[in-house]
């Protein structure tokens, strides 16, 4: 099935990620979305929350919002009270349930028994491998990780992480689905399963050192954010890590950079903080709450999403 074909996508789990994924899929004209969640207020939550994601979806504008009631009445969005009806006609089944291995193994066993044999199985987990999730499946070739960055209806990255038993055509299908002309999503196939995949590993590595620096009173949480936003943030947004150092090395590129600063780099690497979440949590949380508060208003959320879209737009421009 090509990426231009009509797709019927079953979404299991309609929390924040599930709502955002629904907006992502519904922004394409060739999709029907079936949703299932055990929450008793599913329809109410969709009517209240989904419009927020639909309006801010990158493929739509404020002047062209998609009405949830219209999607439901036209049959493009279907709310189900049972997993059986939700999966009955799916070409893709995508799960956004709890980060719990037992739950995921159980739900995939149920899905396999009721979904069409041709359906693709995607899990939006943040760290549980496809290998672990597929243990109860008879056909282990269908399941792979499709890990978005939050919020997926805006953020371009989709990490596609197959298990060693996932069929290559299933991997290629997922990559093509998120590579359609006009889409700003950037799917990347991760070549080996590893805890946290790649995006989260990079983020958590930086977070660990940031927490270490705050814990050791080298810098405050607020000043650390200023340092990141005034240096690495804009540079890496424009070039990425390796390209930045390739340019930073001048004519000799990253090799010259290492030749000049390799000793300093090794000294820093050897001295990076070894900290635990329990050790740094309270101090980092306290400083962060003091600076930014604990609640984010709807106005602030919209402002940050708009800023994020502008950052992403800059990446696609030519200068």
GROMACS .gro file of N, CA, C and O in nm, residues 183-279:
model
  388
  183UNK      N    1   0.468   1.719   0.351
  183UNK     CA    2   0.477   1.696   0.495
  183UNK      C    3   0.608   1.750   0.547
  183UNK      O    4   0.712   1.740   0.483
  184UNK      N    5   0.605   1.812   0.666
  184UNK     CA    6   0.730   1.861   0.723
  184UNK      C    7   0.789   1.761   0.820
  184UNK      O    8   0.889   1.789   0.886
  185UNK      N    9   0.728   1.641   0.832
  185UNK     CA   10   0.783   1.542   0.922
  185UNK      C   11   0.910   1.480   0.863
  185UNK      O   12   0.925   1.469   0.742
  186UNK      N   13   1.000   1.443   0.953
  186UNK     CA   14   1.129   1.388   0.912
  186UNK      C   15   1.149   1.254   0.981
  186UNK      O   16   1.204   1.246   1.091
  187UNK      N   17   1.103   1.147   0.918
  187UNK     CA   18   1.122   1.015   0.978
  187UNK      C   19   1.267   0.970   0.969
  187UNK      O   20   1.334   0.991   0.867
  188UNK      N   21   1.315   0.909   1.076
  188UNK     CA   22   1.450   0.854   1.079
  188UNK      C   23   1.440   0.710   1.128
  188UNK      O   24   1.382   0.685   1.234
  189UNK      N   25   1.496   0.617   1.053
  189UNK     CA   26   1.496   0.477   1.094
  189UNK      C   27   1.617   0.453   1.183
  189UNK      O   28   1.732   0.473   1.141
  190UNK      N   29   1.593   0.412   1.307
  190UNK     CA   30   1.699   0.381   1.402
  190UNK      C   31   1.746   0.238   1.375
  190UNK      O   32   1.665   0.145   1.369
  191UNK      N   33   1.875   0.218   1.361
  191UNK     CA   34   1.926   0.092   1.310
  191UNK      C   35   1.937  -0.018   1.415
  191UNK      O   36   1.945  -0.137   1.381
  192UNK      N   37   1.938   0.020   1.543
  192UNK     CA   38   1.943  -0.079   1.650
  192UNK      C   39   1.849  -0.037   1.762
  192UNK      O   40   1.835   0.084   1.790
  193UNK      N   41   1.788  -0.133   1.828
  193UNK     CA   42   1.708  -0.103   1.946
  193UNK      C   43   1.802  -0.067   2.061
  193UNK      O   44   1.903  -0.134   2.085
  194UNK      N   45   1.766   0.041   2.132
  194UNK     CA   46   1.845   0.087   2.246
  194UNK      C   47   1.750   0.164   2.338
  194UNK      O   48   1.661   0.236   2.289
  195UNK      N   49   1.761   0.151   2.471
  195UNK     CA   50   1.669   0.218   2.562
  195UNK      C   51   1.665   0.369   2.538
  195UNK      O   52   1.770   0.435   2.531
  196UNK      N   53   1.544   0.423   2.523
  196UNK     CA   54   1.528   0.566   2.501
  196UNK      C   55   1.545   0.608   2.357
  196UNK      O   56   1.529   0.726   2.324
  197UNK      N   57   1.583   0.511   2.269
  197UNK     CA   58   1.606   0.540   2.128
  197UNK      C   59   1.718   0.645   2.116
  197UNK      O   60   1.817   0.635   2.188
  198UNK      N   61   1.708   0.743   2.029
  198UNK     CA   62   1.819   0.837   2.012
  198UNK      C   63   1.784   0.977   2.063
  198UNK      O   64   1.859   1.037   2.140
  199UNK      N   65   1.669   1.029   2.022
  199UNK     CA   66   1.630   1.163   2.064
  199UNK      C   67   1.628   1.179   2.214
  199UNK      O   68   1.684   1.275   2.270
  200UNK      N   69   1.562   1.085   2.283
  200UNK     CA   70   1.553   1.094   2.429
  200UNK      C   71   1.689   1.072   2.495
  200UNK      O   72   1.718   1.131   2.600
  201UNK      N   73   1.773   0.988   2.436
  201UNK     CA   74   1.906   0.968   2.496
  201UNK      C   75   1.986   1.097   2.493
  201UNK      O   76   2.054   1.133   2.590
  202UNK      N   77   1.980   1.168   2.381
  202UNK     CA   78   2.050   1.296   2.372
  202UNK      C   79   1.993   1.397   2.472
  202UNK      O   80   2.067   1.468   2.541
  203UNK      N   81   1.859   1.403   2.477
  203UNK     CA   82   1.794   1.497   2.569
  203UNK      C   83   1.827   1.465   2.714
  203UNK      O   84   1.857   1.555   2.794
  204UNK      N   85   1.822   1.336   2.750
  204UNK     CA   86   1.846   1.297   2.889
  204UNK      C   87   1.993   1.314   2.927
  204UNK      O   88   2.025   1.341   3.043
  205UNK      N   89   2.084   1.297   2.830
  205UNK     CA   90   2.226   1.318   2.859
  205UNK      C   91   2.252   1.464   2.893
  205UNK      O   92   2.324   1.497   2.989
  206UNK      N   93   2.193   1.555   2.814
  206UNK     CA   94   2.207   1.698   2.842
  206UNK      C   95   2.139   1.734   2.974
  206UNK      O   96   2.192   1.812   3.053
  207UNK      N   97   2.020   1.675   2.999
  207UNK     CA   98   1.949   1.703   3.124
  207UNK      C   99   2.030   1.657   3.244
  207UNK      O  100   2.033   1.725   3.347
  208UNK      N  101   2.096   1.542   3.233
  208UNK     CA  102   2.176   1.493   3.345
  208UNK      C  103   2.286   1.591   3.381
  208UNK      O  104   2.307   1.624   3.499
  209UNK      N  105   2.361   1.640   3.282
  209UNK     CA  106   2.469   1.734   3.310
  209UNK      C  107   2.414   1.867   3.360
  209UNK      O  108   2.473   1.930   3.449
  210UNK      N  109   2.299   1.909   3.305
  210UNK     CA  110   2.236   2.033   3.353
  210UNK      C  111   2.199   2.019   3.501
  210UNK      O  112   2.222   2.112   3.581
  211UNK      N  113   2.141   1.906   3.538
  211UNK     CA  114   2.105   1.884   3.678
  211UNK      C  115   2.228   1.878   3.767
  211UNK      O  116   2.227   1.931   3.880
  212UNK      N  117   2.334   1.817   3.718
  212UNK     CA  118   2.459   1.811   3.795
  212UNK      C  119   2.512   1.951   3.822
  212UNK      O  120   2.554   1.983   3.934
  213UNK      N  121   2.511   2.037   3.721
  213UNK     CA  122   2.564   2.173   3.737
  213UNK      C  123   2.480   2.254   3.835
  213UNK      O  124   2.534   2.335   3.912
  214UNK      N  125   2.348   2.234   3.833
  214UNK     CA  126   2.261   2.303   3.928
  214UNK      C  127   2.282   2.247   4.069
  214UNK      O  128   2.290   2.322   4.167
  215UNK      N  129   2.290   2.115   4.079
  215UNK     CA  130   2.309   2.051   4.210
  215UNK      C  131   2.439   2.097   4.276
  215UNK      O  132   2.444   2.117   4.398
  216UNK      N  133   2.542   2.116   4.195
  216UNK     CA  134   2.673   2.156   4.248
  216UNK      C  135   2.688   2.308   4.263
  216UNK      O  136   2.797   2.357   4.292
  217UNK      N  137   2.578   2.382   4.240
  217UNK     CA  138   2.578   2.529   4.253
  217UNK      C  139   2.674   2.597   4.157
  217UNK      O  140   2.725   2.707   4.185
  218UNK      N  141   2.701   2.535   4.045
  218UNK     CA  142   2.781   2.599   3.941
  218UNK      C  143   2.700   2.708   3.873
  218UNK      O  144   2.752   2.814   3.836
  219UNK      N  145   2.569   2.685   3.860
  219UNK     CA  146   2.481   2.775   3.790
  219UNK      C  147   2.339   2.750   3.839
  219UNK      O  148   2.307   2.641   3.889
  220UNK      N  149   2.252   2.849   3.827
  220UNK     CA  150   2.111   2.829   3.863
  220UNK      C  151   2.036   2.770   3.744
  220UNK      O  152   2.082   2.774   3.630
  221UNK      N  153   1.918   2.716   3.771
  221UNK     CA  154   1.835   2.661   3.663
  221UNK      C  155   1.802   2.767   3.560
  221UNK      O  156   1.807   2.743   3.439
  222UNK      N  157   1.769   2.887   3.605
  222UNK     CA  158   1.736   2.996   3.514
  222UNK      C  159   1.855   3.033   3.427
  222UNK      O  160   1.842   3.049   3.304
  223UNK      N  161   1.974   3.048   3.487
  223UNK     CA  162   2.091   3.087   3.410
  223UNK      C  163   2.135   2.976   3.315
  223UNK      O  164   2.185   3.003   3.205
  224UNK      N  165   2.116   2.852   3.355
  224UNK     CA  166   2.149   2.743   3.264
  224UNK      C  167   2.061   2.748   3.139
  224UNK      O  168   2.109   2.729   3.027
  225UNK      N  169   1.931   2.776   3.158
  225UNK     CA  170   1.843   2.790   3.042
  225UNK      C  171   1.887   2.905   2.952
  225UNK      O  172   1.883   2.895   2.829
  226UNK      N  173   1.930   3.015   3.014
  226UNK     CA  174   1.978   3.130   2.935
  226UNK      C  175   2.100   3.089   2.854
  226UNK      O  176   2.111   3.123   2.734
  227UNK      N  177   2.194   3.017   2.913
  227UNK     CA  178   2.314   2.972   2.843
  227UNK      C  179   2.277   2.885   2.723
  227UNK      O  180   2.329   2.903   2.613
  228UNK      N  181   2.186   2.792   2.743
  228UNK     CA  182   2.147   2.703   2.634
  228UNK      C  183   2.078   2.779   2.522
  228UNK      O  184   2.110   2.760   2.403
  229UNK      N  185   1.984   2.867   2.557
  229UNK     CA  186   1.908   2.940   2.455
  229UNK      C  187   1.994   3.042   2.381
  229UNK      O  188   1.965   3.078   2.266
  230UNK      N  189   2.102   3.090   2.446
  230UNK     CA  190   2.187   3.191   2.384
  230UNK      C  191   2.309   3.133   2.314
  230UNK      O  192   2.393   3.208   2.265
  231UNK      N  193   2.319   3.001   2.308
  231UNK     CA  194   2.438   2.941   2.246
  231UNK      C  195   2.403   2.815   2.168
  231UNK      O  196   2.385   2.819   2.046
  232UNK      N  197   2.390   2.705   2.238
  232UNK     CA  198   2.371   2.576   2.171
  232UNK      C  199   2.236   2.564   2.102
  232UNK      O  200   2.226   2.504   1.993
  233UNK      N  201   2.131   2.620   2.164
  233UNK     CA  202   1.996   2.608   2.108
  233UNK      C  203   1.986   2.655   1.965
  233UNK      O  204   1.955   2.578   1.874
  234UNK      N  205   2.014   2.784   1.938
  234UNK     CA  206   2.004   2.832   1.800
  234UNK      C  207   2.106   2.769   1.706
  234UNK      O  208   2.077   2.745   1.589
  235UNK      N  209   2.225   2.740   1.756
  235UNK     CA  210   2.326   2.680   1.668
  235UNK      C  211   2.285   2.540   1.625
  235UNK      O  212   2.289   2.506   1.507
  236UNK      N  213   2.245   2.456   1.720
  236UNK     CA  214   2.207   2.320   1.687
  236UNK      C  215   2.076   2.314   1.609
  236UNK      O  216   2.054   2.223   1.529
  237UNK      N  217   1.987   2.411   1.631
  237UNK     CA  218   1.863   2.414   1.553
  237UNK      C  219   1.891   2.438   1.406
  237UNK      O  220   1.819   2.390   1.318
  238UNK      N  221   2.000   2.512   1.377
  238UNK     CA  222   2.032   2.542   1.238
  238UNK      C  223   2.119   2.438   1.172
  238UNK      O  224   2.113   2.418   1.051
  239UNK      N  225   2.203   2.368   1.250
  239UNK     CA  226   2.302   2.280   1.190
  239UNK      C  227   2.308   2.139   1.247
  239UNK      O  228   2.362   2.051   1.182
  240UNK      N  229   2.258   2.119   1.367
  240UNK     CA  230   2.283   1.989   1.429
  240UNK      C  231   2.420   1.988   1.494
  240UNK      O  232   2.499   2.081   1.481
  241UNK      N  233   2.449   1.880   1.566
  241UNK     CA  234   2.574   1.874   1.644
  241UNK      C  235   2.696   1.859   1.554
  241UNK      O  236   2.791   1.939   1.559
  242UNK      N  237   2.696   1.757   1.470
  242UNK     CA  238   2.816   1.728   1.393
  242UNK      C  239   2.846   1.835   1.289
  242UNK      O  240   2.962   1.872   1.267
  243UNK      N  241   2.742   1.887   1.224
  243UNK     CA  242   2.765   1.993   1.126
  243UNK      C  243   2.818   2.118   1.194
  243UNK      O  244   2.902   2.191   1.138
  244UNK      N  245   2.769   2.146   1.315
  244UNK     CA  246   2.817   2.264   1.388
  244UNK      C  247   2.967   2.255   1.415
  244UNK      O  248   3.042   2.352   1.396
  245UNK      N  249   3.014   2.137   1.458
  245UNK     CA  250   3.156   2.123   1.485
  245UNK      C  251   3.237   2.112   1.356
  245UNK      O  252   3.355   2.148   1.354
  246UNK      N  253   3.175   2.063   1.250
  246UNK     CA  254   3.243   2.064   1.120
  246UNK      C  255   3.272   2.207   1.077
  246UNK      O  256   3.381   2.237   1.028
  247UNK      N  257   3.175   2.296   1.099
  247UNK     CA  258   3.196   2.437   1.067
  247UNK      C  259   3.288   2.504   1.168
  247UNK      O  260   3.370   2.589   1.133
  248UNK      N  261   3.274   2.464   1.295
  248UNK     CA  262   3.355   2.526   1.400
  248UNK      C  263   3.503   2.498   1.386
  248UNK      O  264   3.586   2.576   1.436
  249UNK      N  265   3.538   2.391   1.316
  249UNK     CA  266   3.679   2.358   1.298
  249UNK      C  267   3.746   2.435   1.186
  249UNK      O  268   3.866   2.419   1.163
  250UNK      N  269   3.667   2.517   1.117
  250UNK     CA  270   3.725   2.596   1.007
  250UNK      C  271   3.754   2.509   0.886
  250UNK      O  272   3.683   2.414   0.856
  251UNK      N  273   3.866   2.540   0.818
  251UNK     CA  274   3.901   2.469   0.694
  251UNK      C  275   3.916   2.319   0.720
  251UNK      O  276   3.877   2.236   0.638
  252UNK      N  277   3.971   2.282   0.833
  252UNK     CA  278   3.994   2.140   0.863
  252UNK      C  279   3.874   2.067   0.917
  252UNK      O  280   3.880   1.946   0.942
  253UNK      N  281   3.764   2.137   0.938
  253UNK     CA  282   3.642   2.073   0.984
  253UNK      C  283   3.652   2.015   1.124
  253UNK      O  284   3.731   2.061   1.207
  254UNK      N  285   3.572   1.913   1.150
  254UNK     CA  286   3.564   1.856   1.285
  254UNK      C  287   3.698   1.792   1.325
  254UNK      O  288   3.732   1.788   1.444
  255UNK      N  289   3.775   1.743   1.227
  255UNK     CA  290   3.906   1.687   1.260
  255UNK      C  291   3.997   1.794   1.321
  255UNK      O  292   4.065   1.770   1.422
  256UNK      N  293   3.996   1.912   1.261
  256UNK     CA  294   4.077   2.021   1.314
  256UNK      C  295   4.028   2.064   1.452
  256UNK      O  296   4.108   2.098   1.540
  257UNK      N  297   3.896   2.062   1.470
  257UNK     CA  298   3.841   2.097   1.601
  257UNK      C  299   3.894   2.001   1.707
  257UNK      O  300   3.936   2.044   1.815
  258UNK      N  301   3.892   1.872   1.675
  258UNK     CA  302   3.942   1.773   1.771
  258UNK      C  303   4.093   1.790   1.794
  258UNK      O  304   4.141   1.774   1.906
  259UNK      N  305   4.166   1.817   1.688
  259UNK     CA  306   4.310   1.836   1.702
  259UNK      C  307   4.341   1.952   1.797
  259UNK      O  308   4.438   1.946   1.874
  260UNK      N  309   4.260   2.058   1.790
  260UNK     CA  310   4.285   2.177   1.872
  260UNK      C  311   4.233   2.161   2.014
  260UNK      O  312   4.297   2.204   2.110
  261UNK      N  313   4.114   2.103   2.029
  261UNK     CA  314   4.047   2.103   2.159
  261UNK      C  315   4.020   1.964   2.213
  261UNK      O  316   3.943   1.947   2.309
  262UNK      N  317   4.081   1.862   2.153
  262UNK     CA  318   4.055   1.725   2.197
  262UNK      C  319   4.092   1.703   2.343
  262UNK      O  320   4.021   1.633   2.416
  263UNK      N  321   4.202   1.763   2.387
  263UNK     CA  322   4.243   1.745   2.527
  263UNK      C  323   4.143   1.805   2.624
  263UNK      O  324   4.106   1.743   2.726
  264UNK      N  325   4.098   1.927   2.593
  264UNK     CA  326   3.997   1.991   2.678
  264UNK      C  327   3.868   1.911   2.677
  264UNK      O  328   3.803   1.893   2.782
  265UNK      N  329   3.829   1.863   2.559
  265UNK     CA  330   3.707   1.786   2.547
  265UNK      C  331   3.715   1.660   2.634
  265UNK      O  332   3.620   1.625   2.705
  266UNK      N  333   3.828   1.590   2.629
  266UNK     CA  334   3.842   1.467   2.708
  266UNK      C  335   3.836   1.497   2.857
  266UNK      O  336   3.777   1.422   2.936
  267UNK      N  337   3.897   1.610   2.898
  267UNK     CA  338   3.894   1.648   3.040
  267UNK      C  339   3.750   1.673   3.086
  267UNK      O  340   3.710   1.630   3.195
  268UNK      N  341   3.671   1.739   3.000
  268UNK     CA  342   3.530   1.764   3.033
  268UNK      C  343   3.453   1.633   3.036
  268UNK      O  344   3.374   1.607   3.128
  269UNK      N  345   3.473   1.549   2.936
  269UNK     CA  346   3.403   1.420   2.932
  269UNK      C  347   3.433   1.339   3.058
  269UNK      O  348   3.344   1.279   3.118
  270UNK      N  349   3.559   1.337   3.098
  270UNK     CA  350   3.596   1.259   3.216
  270UNK      C  351   3.533   1.314   3.344
  270UNK      O  352   3.517   1.240   3.442
  271UNK      N  353   3.501   1.444   3.343
  271UNK     CA  354   3.446   1.507   3.463
  271UNK      C  355   3.296   1.528   3.462
  271UNK      O  356   3.243   1.599   3.548
  272UNK      N  357   3.226   1.472   3.362
  272UNK     CA  358   3.081   1.490   3.357
  272UNK      C  359   3.015   1.429   3.480
  272UNK      O  360   3.061   1.329   3.534
  273UNK      N  361   2.907   1.492   3.524
  273UNK     CA  362   2.843   1.454   3.648
  273UNK      C  363   2.779   1.316   3.644
  273UNK      O  364   2.714   1.279   3.546
  274UNK      N  365   2.796   1.242   3.750
  274UNK     CA  366   2.728   1.114   3.770
  274UNK      C  367   2.625   1.135   3.880
  274UNK      O  368   2.659   1.136   3.997
  275UNK      N  369   2.502   1.158   3.841
  275UNK     CA  370   2.398   1.193   3.938
  275UNK      C  371   2.278   1.100   3.922
  275UNK      O  372   2.261   1.036   3.817
  276UNK      N  373   2.196   1.094   4.025
  276UNK     CA  374   2.073   1.016   4.019
  276UNK      C  375   1.955   1.111   4.023
  276UNK      O  376   1.965   1.224   4.074
  277UNK      N  377   1.843   1.066   3.971
  277UNK     CA  378   1.721   1.147   3.973
  277UNK      C  379   1.685   1.182   4.116
  277UNK      O  380   1.651   1.297   4.149
  278UNK      N  381   1.693   1.084   4.205
  278UNK     CA  382   1.656   1.108   4.346
  278UNK      C  383   1.746   1.213   4.410
  278UNK      O  384   1.702   1.292   4.495
  279UNK      N  385   1.872   1.216   4.368
  279UNK     CA  386   1.969   1.308   4.427
  279UNK      C  387   1.942   1.453   4.388
  279UNK      O  388   1.958   1.544   4.470
   0.00000   0.00000   0.00000
